[in-house]
mmCIF file of C-alpha atoms in Angstrom:
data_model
loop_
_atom_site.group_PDB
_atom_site.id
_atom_site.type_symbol
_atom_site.label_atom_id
_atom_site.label_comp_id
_atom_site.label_asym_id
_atom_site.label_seq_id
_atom_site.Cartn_x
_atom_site.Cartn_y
_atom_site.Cartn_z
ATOM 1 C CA UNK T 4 -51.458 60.839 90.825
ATOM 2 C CA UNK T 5 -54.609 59.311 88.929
ATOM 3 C CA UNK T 6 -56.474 62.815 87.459
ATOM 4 C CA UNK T 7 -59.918 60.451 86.417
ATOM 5 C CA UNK T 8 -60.684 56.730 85.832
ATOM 6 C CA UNK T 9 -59.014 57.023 82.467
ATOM 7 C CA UNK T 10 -55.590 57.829 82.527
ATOM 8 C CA UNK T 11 -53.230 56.376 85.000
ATOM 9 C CA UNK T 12 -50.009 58.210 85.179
ATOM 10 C CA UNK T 13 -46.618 56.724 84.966
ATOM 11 C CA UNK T 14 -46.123 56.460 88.410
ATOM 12 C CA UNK T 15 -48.676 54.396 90.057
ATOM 13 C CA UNK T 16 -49.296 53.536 93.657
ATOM 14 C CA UNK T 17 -51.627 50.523 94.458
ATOM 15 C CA UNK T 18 -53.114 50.510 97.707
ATOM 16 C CA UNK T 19 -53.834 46.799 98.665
ATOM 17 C CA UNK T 20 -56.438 45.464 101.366
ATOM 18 C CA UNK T 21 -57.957 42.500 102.205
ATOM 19 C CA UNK T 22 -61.903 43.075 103.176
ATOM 20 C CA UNK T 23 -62.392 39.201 103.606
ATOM 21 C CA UNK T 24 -59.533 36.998 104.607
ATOM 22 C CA UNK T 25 -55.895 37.234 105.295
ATOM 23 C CA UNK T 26 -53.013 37.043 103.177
ATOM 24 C CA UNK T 27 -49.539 36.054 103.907
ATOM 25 C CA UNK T 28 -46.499 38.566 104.167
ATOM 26 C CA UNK T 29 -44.453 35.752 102.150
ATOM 27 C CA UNK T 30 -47.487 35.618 99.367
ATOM 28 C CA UNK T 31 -46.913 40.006 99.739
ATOM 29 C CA UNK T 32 -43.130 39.930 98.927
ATOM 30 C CA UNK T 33 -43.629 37.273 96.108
ATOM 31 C CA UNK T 34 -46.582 39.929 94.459
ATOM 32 C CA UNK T 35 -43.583 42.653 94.858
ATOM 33 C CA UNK T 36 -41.365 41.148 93.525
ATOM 34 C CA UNK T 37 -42.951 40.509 90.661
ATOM 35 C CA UNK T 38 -44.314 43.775 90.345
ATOM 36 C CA UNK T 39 -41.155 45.138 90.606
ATOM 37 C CA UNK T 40 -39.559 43.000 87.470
ATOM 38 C CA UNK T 41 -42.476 43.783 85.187
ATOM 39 C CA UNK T 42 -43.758 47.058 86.271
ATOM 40 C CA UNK T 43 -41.183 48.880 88.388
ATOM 41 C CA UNK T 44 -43.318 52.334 87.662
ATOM 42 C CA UNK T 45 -46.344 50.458 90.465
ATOM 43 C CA UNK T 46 -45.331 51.100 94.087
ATOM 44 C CA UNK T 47 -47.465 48.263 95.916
ATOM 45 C CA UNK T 48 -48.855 49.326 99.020
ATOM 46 C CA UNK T 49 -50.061 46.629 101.454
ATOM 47 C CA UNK T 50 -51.932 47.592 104.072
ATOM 48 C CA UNK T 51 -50.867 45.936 107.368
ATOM 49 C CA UNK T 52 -54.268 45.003 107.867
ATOM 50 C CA UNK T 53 -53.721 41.970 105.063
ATOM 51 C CA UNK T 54 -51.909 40.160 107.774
ATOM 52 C CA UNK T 55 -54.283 40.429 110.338
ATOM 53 C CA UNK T 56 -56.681 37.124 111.668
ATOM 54 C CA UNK T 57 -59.418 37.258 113.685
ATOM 55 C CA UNK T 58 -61.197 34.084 113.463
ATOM 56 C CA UNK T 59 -61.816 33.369 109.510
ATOM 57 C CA UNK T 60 -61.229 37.209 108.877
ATOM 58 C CA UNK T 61 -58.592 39.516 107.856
ATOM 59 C CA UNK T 62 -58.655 41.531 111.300
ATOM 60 C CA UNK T 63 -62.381 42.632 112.478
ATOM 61 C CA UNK T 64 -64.976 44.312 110.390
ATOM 62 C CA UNK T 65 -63.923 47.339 111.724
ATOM 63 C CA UNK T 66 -60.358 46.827 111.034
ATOM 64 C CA UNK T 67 -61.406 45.955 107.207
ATOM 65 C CA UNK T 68 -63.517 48.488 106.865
ATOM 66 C CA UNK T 69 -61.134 51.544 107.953
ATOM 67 C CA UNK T 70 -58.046 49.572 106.040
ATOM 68 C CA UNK T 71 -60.379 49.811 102.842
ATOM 69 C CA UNK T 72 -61.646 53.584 103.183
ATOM 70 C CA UNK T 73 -58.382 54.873 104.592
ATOM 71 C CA UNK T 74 -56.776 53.146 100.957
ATOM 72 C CA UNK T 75 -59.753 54.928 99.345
ATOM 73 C CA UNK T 76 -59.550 57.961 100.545
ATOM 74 C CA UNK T 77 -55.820 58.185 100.190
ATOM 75 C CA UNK T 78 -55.098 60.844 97.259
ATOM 76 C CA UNK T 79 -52.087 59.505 96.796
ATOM 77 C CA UNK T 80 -53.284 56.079 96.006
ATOM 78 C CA UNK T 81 -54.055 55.248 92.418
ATOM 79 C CA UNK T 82 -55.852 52.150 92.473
ATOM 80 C CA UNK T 83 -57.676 49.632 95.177
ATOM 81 C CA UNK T 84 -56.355 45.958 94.315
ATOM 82 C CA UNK T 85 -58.344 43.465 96.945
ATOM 83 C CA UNK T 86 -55.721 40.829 98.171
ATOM 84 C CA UNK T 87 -58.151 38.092 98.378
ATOM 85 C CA UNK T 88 -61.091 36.397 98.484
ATOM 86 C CA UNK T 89 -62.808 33.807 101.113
ATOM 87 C CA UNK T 90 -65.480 35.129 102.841
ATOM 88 C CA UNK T 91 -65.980 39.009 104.873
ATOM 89 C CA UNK T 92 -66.829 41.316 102.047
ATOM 90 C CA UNK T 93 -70.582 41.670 102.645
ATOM 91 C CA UNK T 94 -70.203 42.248 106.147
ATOM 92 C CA UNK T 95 -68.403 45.553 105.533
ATOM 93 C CA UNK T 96 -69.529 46.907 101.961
ATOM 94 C CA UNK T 97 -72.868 48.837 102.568
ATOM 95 C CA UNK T 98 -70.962 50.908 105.641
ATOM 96 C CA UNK T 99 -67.367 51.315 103.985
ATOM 97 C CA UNK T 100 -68.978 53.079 100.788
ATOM 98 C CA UNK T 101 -71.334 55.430 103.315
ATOM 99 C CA UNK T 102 -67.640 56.588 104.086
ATOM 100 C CA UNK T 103 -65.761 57.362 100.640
ATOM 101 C CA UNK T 104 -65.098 60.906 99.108
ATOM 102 C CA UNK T 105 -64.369 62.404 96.186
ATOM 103 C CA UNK T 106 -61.063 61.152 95.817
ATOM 104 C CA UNK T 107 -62.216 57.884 96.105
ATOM 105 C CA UNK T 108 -64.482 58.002 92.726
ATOM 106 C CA UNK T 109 -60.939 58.928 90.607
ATOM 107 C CA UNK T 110 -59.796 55.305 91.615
ATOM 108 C CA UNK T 111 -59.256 52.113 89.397
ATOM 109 C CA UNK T 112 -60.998 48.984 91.972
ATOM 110 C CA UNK T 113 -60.028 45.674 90.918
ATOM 111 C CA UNK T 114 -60.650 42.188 93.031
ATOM 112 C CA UNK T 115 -63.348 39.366 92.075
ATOM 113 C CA UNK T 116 -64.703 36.450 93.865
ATOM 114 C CA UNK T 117 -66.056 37.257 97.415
ATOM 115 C CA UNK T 118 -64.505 40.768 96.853
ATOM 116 C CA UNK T 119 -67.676 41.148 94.172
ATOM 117 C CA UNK T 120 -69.718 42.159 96.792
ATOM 118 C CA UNK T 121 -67.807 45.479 97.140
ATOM 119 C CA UNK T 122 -67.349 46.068 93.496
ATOM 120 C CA UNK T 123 -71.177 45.559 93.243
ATOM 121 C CA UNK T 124 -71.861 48.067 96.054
ATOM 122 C CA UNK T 125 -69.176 51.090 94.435
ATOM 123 C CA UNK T 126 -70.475 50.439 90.661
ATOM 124 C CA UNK T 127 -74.467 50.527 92.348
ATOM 125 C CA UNK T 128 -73.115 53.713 94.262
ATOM 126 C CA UNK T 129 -70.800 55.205 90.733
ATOM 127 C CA UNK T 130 -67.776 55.423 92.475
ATOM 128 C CA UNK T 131 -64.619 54.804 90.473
ATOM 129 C CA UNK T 132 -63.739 52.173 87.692
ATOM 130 C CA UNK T 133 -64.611 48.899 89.191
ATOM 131 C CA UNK T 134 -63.340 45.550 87.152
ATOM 132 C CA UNK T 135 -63.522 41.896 87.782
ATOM 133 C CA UNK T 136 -59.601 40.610 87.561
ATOM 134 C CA UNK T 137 -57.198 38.530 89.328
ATOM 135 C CA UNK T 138 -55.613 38.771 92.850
ATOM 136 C CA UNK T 139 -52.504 39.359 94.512
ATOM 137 C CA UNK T 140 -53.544 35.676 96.140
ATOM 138 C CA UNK T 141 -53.639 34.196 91.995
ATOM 139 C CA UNK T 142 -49.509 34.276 92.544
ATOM 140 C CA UNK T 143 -49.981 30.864 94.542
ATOM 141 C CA UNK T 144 -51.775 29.182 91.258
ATOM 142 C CA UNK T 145 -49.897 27.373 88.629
ATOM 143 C CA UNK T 146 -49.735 29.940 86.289
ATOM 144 C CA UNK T 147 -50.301 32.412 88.554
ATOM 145 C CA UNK T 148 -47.978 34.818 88.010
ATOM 146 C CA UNK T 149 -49.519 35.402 84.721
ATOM 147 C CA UNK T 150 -52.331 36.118 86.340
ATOM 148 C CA UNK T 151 -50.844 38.882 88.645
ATOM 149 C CA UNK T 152 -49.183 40.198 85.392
ATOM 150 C CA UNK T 153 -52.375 40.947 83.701
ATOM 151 C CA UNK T 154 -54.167 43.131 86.267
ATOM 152 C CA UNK T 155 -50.855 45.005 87.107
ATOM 153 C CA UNK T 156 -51.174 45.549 82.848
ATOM 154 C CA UNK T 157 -54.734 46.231 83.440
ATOM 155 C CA UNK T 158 -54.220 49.060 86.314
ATOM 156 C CA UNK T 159 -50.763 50.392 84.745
ATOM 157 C CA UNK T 160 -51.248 50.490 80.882
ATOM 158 C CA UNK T 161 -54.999 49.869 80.829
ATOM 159 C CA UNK T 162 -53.952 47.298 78.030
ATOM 160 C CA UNK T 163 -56.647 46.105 75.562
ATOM 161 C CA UNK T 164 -55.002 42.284 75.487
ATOM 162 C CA UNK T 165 -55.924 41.961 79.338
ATOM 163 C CA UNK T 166 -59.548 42.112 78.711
ATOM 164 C CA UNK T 167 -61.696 39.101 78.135
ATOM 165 C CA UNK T 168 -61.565 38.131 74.442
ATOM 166 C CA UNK T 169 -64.719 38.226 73.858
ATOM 167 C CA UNK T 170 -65.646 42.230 75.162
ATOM 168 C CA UNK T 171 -67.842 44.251 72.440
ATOM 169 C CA UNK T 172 -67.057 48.063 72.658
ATOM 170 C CA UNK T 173 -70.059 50.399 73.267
ATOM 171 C CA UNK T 174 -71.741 47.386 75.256
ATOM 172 C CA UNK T 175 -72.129 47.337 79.145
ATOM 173 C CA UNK T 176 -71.012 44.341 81.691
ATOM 174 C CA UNK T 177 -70.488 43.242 84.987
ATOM 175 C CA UNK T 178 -69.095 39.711 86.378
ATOM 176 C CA UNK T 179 -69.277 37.958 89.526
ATOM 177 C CA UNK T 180 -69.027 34.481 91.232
ATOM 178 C CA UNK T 181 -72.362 33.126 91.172
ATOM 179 C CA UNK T 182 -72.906 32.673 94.631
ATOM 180 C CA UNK T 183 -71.917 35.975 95.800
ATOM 181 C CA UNK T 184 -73.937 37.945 93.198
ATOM 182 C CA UNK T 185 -77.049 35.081 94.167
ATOM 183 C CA UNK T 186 -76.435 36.128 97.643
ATOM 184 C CA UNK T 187 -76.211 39.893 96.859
ATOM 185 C CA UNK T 188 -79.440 39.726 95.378
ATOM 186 C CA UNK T 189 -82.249 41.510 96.850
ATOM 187 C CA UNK T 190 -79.440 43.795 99.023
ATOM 188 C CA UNK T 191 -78.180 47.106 98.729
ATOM 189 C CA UNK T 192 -75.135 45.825 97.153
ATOM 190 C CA UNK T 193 -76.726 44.741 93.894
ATOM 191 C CA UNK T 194 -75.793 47.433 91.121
ATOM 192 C CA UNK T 195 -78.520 48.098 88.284
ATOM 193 C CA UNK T 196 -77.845 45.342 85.819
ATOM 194 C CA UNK T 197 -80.250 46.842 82.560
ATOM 195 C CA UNK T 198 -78.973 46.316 79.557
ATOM 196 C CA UNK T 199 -75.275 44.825 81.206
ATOM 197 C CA UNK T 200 -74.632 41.201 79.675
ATOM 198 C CA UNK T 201 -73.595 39.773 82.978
ATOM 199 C CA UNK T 202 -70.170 37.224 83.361
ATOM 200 C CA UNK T 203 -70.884 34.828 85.695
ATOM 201 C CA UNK T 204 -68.278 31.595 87.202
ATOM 202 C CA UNK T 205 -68.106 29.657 90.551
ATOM 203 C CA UNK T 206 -65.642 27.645 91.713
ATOM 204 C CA UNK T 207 -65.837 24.227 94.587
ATOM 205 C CA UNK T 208 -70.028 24.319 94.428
ATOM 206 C CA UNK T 209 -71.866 21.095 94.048
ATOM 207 C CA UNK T 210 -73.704 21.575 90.292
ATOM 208 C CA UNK T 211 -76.875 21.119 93.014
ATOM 209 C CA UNK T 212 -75.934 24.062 94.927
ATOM 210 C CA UNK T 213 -75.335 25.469 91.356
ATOM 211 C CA UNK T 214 -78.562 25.465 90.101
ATOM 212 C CA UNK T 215 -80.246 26.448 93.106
ATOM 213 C CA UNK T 216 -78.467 29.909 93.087
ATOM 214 C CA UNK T 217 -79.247 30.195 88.843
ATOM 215 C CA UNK T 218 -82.780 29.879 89.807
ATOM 216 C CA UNK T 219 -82.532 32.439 92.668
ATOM 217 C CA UNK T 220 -80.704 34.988 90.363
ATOM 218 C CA UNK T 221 -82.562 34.439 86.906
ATOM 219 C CA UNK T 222 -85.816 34.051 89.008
ATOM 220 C CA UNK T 223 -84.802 37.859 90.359
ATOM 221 C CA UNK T 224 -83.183 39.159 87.330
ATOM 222 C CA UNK T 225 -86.227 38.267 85.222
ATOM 223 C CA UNK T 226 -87.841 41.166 83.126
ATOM 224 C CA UNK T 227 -84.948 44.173 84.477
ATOM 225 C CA UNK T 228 -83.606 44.114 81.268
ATOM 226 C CA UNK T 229 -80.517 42.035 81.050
ATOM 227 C CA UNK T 230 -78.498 42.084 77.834
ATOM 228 C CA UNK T 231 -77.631 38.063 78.093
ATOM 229 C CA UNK T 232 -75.409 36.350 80.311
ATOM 230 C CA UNK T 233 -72.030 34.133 79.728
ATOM 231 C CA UNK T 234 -70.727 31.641 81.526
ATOM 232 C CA UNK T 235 -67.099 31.634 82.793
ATOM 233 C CA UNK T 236 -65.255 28.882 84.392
ATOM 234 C CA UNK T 237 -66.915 26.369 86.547
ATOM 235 C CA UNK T 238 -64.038 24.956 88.387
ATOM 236 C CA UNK T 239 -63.226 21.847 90.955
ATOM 237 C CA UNK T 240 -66.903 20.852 91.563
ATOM 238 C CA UNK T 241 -66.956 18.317 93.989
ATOM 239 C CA UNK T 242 -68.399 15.125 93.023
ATOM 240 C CA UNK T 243 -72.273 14.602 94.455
ATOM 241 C CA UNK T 244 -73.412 11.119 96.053
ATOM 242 C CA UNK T 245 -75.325 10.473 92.639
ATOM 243 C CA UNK T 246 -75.000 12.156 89.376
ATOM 244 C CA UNK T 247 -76.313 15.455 89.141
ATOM 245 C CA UNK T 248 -77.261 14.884 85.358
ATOM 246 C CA UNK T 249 -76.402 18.549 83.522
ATOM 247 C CA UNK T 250 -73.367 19.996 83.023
ATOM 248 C CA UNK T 251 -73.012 23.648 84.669
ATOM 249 C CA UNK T 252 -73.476 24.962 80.895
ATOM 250 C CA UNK T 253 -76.619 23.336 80.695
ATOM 251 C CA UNK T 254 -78.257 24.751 84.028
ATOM 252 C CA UNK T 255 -77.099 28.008 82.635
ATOM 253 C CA UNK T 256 -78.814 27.723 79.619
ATOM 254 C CA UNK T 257 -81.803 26.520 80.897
ATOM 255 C CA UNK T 258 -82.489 28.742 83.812
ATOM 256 C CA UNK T 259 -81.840 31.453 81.497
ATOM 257 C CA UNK T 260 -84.067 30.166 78.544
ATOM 258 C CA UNK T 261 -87.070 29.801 81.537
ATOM 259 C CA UNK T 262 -86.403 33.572 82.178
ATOM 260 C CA UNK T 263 -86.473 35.142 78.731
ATOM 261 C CA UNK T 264 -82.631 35.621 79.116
ATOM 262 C CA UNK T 265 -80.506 35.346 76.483
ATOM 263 C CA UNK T 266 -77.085 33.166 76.716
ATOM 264 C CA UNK T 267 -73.738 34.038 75.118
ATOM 265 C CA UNK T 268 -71.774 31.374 75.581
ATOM 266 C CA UNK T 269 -68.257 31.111 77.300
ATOM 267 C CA UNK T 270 -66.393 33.338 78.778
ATOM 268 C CA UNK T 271 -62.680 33.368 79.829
ATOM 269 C CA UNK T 272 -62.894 34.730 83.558
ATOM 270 C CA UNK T 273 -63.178 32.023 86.770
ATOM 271 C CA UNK T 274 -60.870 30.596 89.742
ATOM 272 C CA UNK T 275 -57.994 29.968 87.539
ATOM 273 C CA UNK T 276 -54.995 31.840 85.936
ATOM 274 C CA UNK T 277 -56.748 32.209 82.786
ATOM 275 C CA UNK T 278 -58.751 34.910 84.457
ATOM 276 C CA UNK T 279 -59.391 37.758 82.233
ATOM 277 C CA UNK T 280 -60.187 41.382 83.107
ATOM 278 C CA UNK T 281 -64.106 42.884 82.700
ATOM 279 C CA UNK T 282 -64.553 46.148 83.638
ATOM 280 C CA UNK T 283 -68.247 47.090 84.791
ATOM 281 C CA UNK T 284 -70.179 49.775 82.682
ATOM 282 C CA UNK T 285 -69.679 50.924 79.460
ATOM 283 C CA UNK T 286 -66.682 49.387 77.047
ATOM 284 C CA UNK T 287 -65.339 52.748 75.829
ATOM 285 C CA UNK T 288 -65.639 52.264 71.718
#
């Protein structure tokens, strides 16, 4: 079993839970399969809980709550991979981290999109080694498998050419969808972003709704320090009743040139199968 969040050992048991919405059992044994021709040393545990639907939800927030501590807890689970994204994740984070225990902080978490609002709430609380990566769900992408490959490289081998390209060593960094981290702000799932250059992307917003949420976050993230911020991918925006007249780079840049924060540039993380690992904190040098 995992001994700390830096050495993984060659067998490795991945608990898997979905805190927002469900996944399918046929999506499951396509991930395993997978897993098992490319990394037969990770046992993939899905929680039954995946499967579960109540209303938009994976099960209740009580089911997805337990089904995410009882994985966390586990101390013979190595790592916490989130299934999915969609929409639950806030509803449960604040309580389900109340609830973790030691063993929990020796464990690699790994998810991104609506799951962000639980790797914001364990990196704000110092539990574990949270990253931003792709999904068990990224198998149904073209390309996806790829995808699935990389985080299971990530979690197993910790390997360097997983990471997003452009990752400095001895600098800190976070990433998020941009609506969920807009949304987290001002909560007690926000972590302490001073001195983090922050990875942002958003997939299926109007470059209206877009903007709006860079103002909310740049107008809040003003003055804490911030390192910079990038911009990931900006993916399948849906086309407005009238021209919106900036690109999604361009909001970026000026929302973040109004709030004496500097941008990076591009970044190779978003809603796509190009999605690149970031783990939060510190890049070891």
């Amino acid at each position: 079993m995992a001994q700390g969040t830096n050495s993984i050992s060659p067998s490795v048991r991945i608990g898997i839970c979905a805190p927002s919405t469900p996944f399918t059992r046929d999506a499951a044994r396509r991930v395993m399969a997978l897993a098992a021709r490319t990394h037969p040393q990770a046992e993939l545990v899905f929680a039954e809980q995946c499967f579960s639907e109540q209303g938009h939800f994976a099960g209740s927030d009580t089911q997805r709550t337990d089904s995410f501590v009882s994985l966390a807890n586990d101390p013979d689970i190595d790592a916490i991979w989130f299934a999915r994204g969609g929409y639950g994740a806030a509803r449960i984070a604040e309580a389900a981290v109340q609830r973790l225990n030691d063993v929990a902080h020796r464990k690699i978490y790994l998810g991104y999109s609506d799951a962000g609002n639980l790797l914001g709430a364990l990196y704000r609380a110092g539990i574990g080694q949270v990253a931003h990566g792709p999904m068990p769900s990224d198998i149904g992408r073209t390309g996806g498998e790829e995808a699935v490959v990389r985080s299971l490289d990530w979690i197993v081998h910790r390997l360097a050419d997983a990471l997003e390209p452009g990752l400095v060593s001895g600098q800190k960094y976070a990433a998020f969808n941009l609506m969920t981290l807009a949304m987290m702000t001002g909560t007690k799932l926000i972590p302490d972003l001073h001195d983090h250059i922050l990875i942002i992307e958003e997939i299926s917003e109007y470059l209206y709704a877009f903007d709006r949420a860079m103002f909310h976050l740049c107008s809040n993230l003003a003055g804490q320090g911030l390192a910079g911020i990038r911009l990931g991918g900006v993916d399948d925006i849906p086309e407005n009743d009238r021209p919106f007249g900036e690109s999604a780079e361009a909001i970026v840049q000026r929302w973040a040139g109004e709030n004496a924060i500097a941008y990076l540039g591009r970044a190779e993380i978003g809603h796509h199968a190009q999605n690149r690992i970031v783990p939060f904190g510190l890049l070891p040098i």
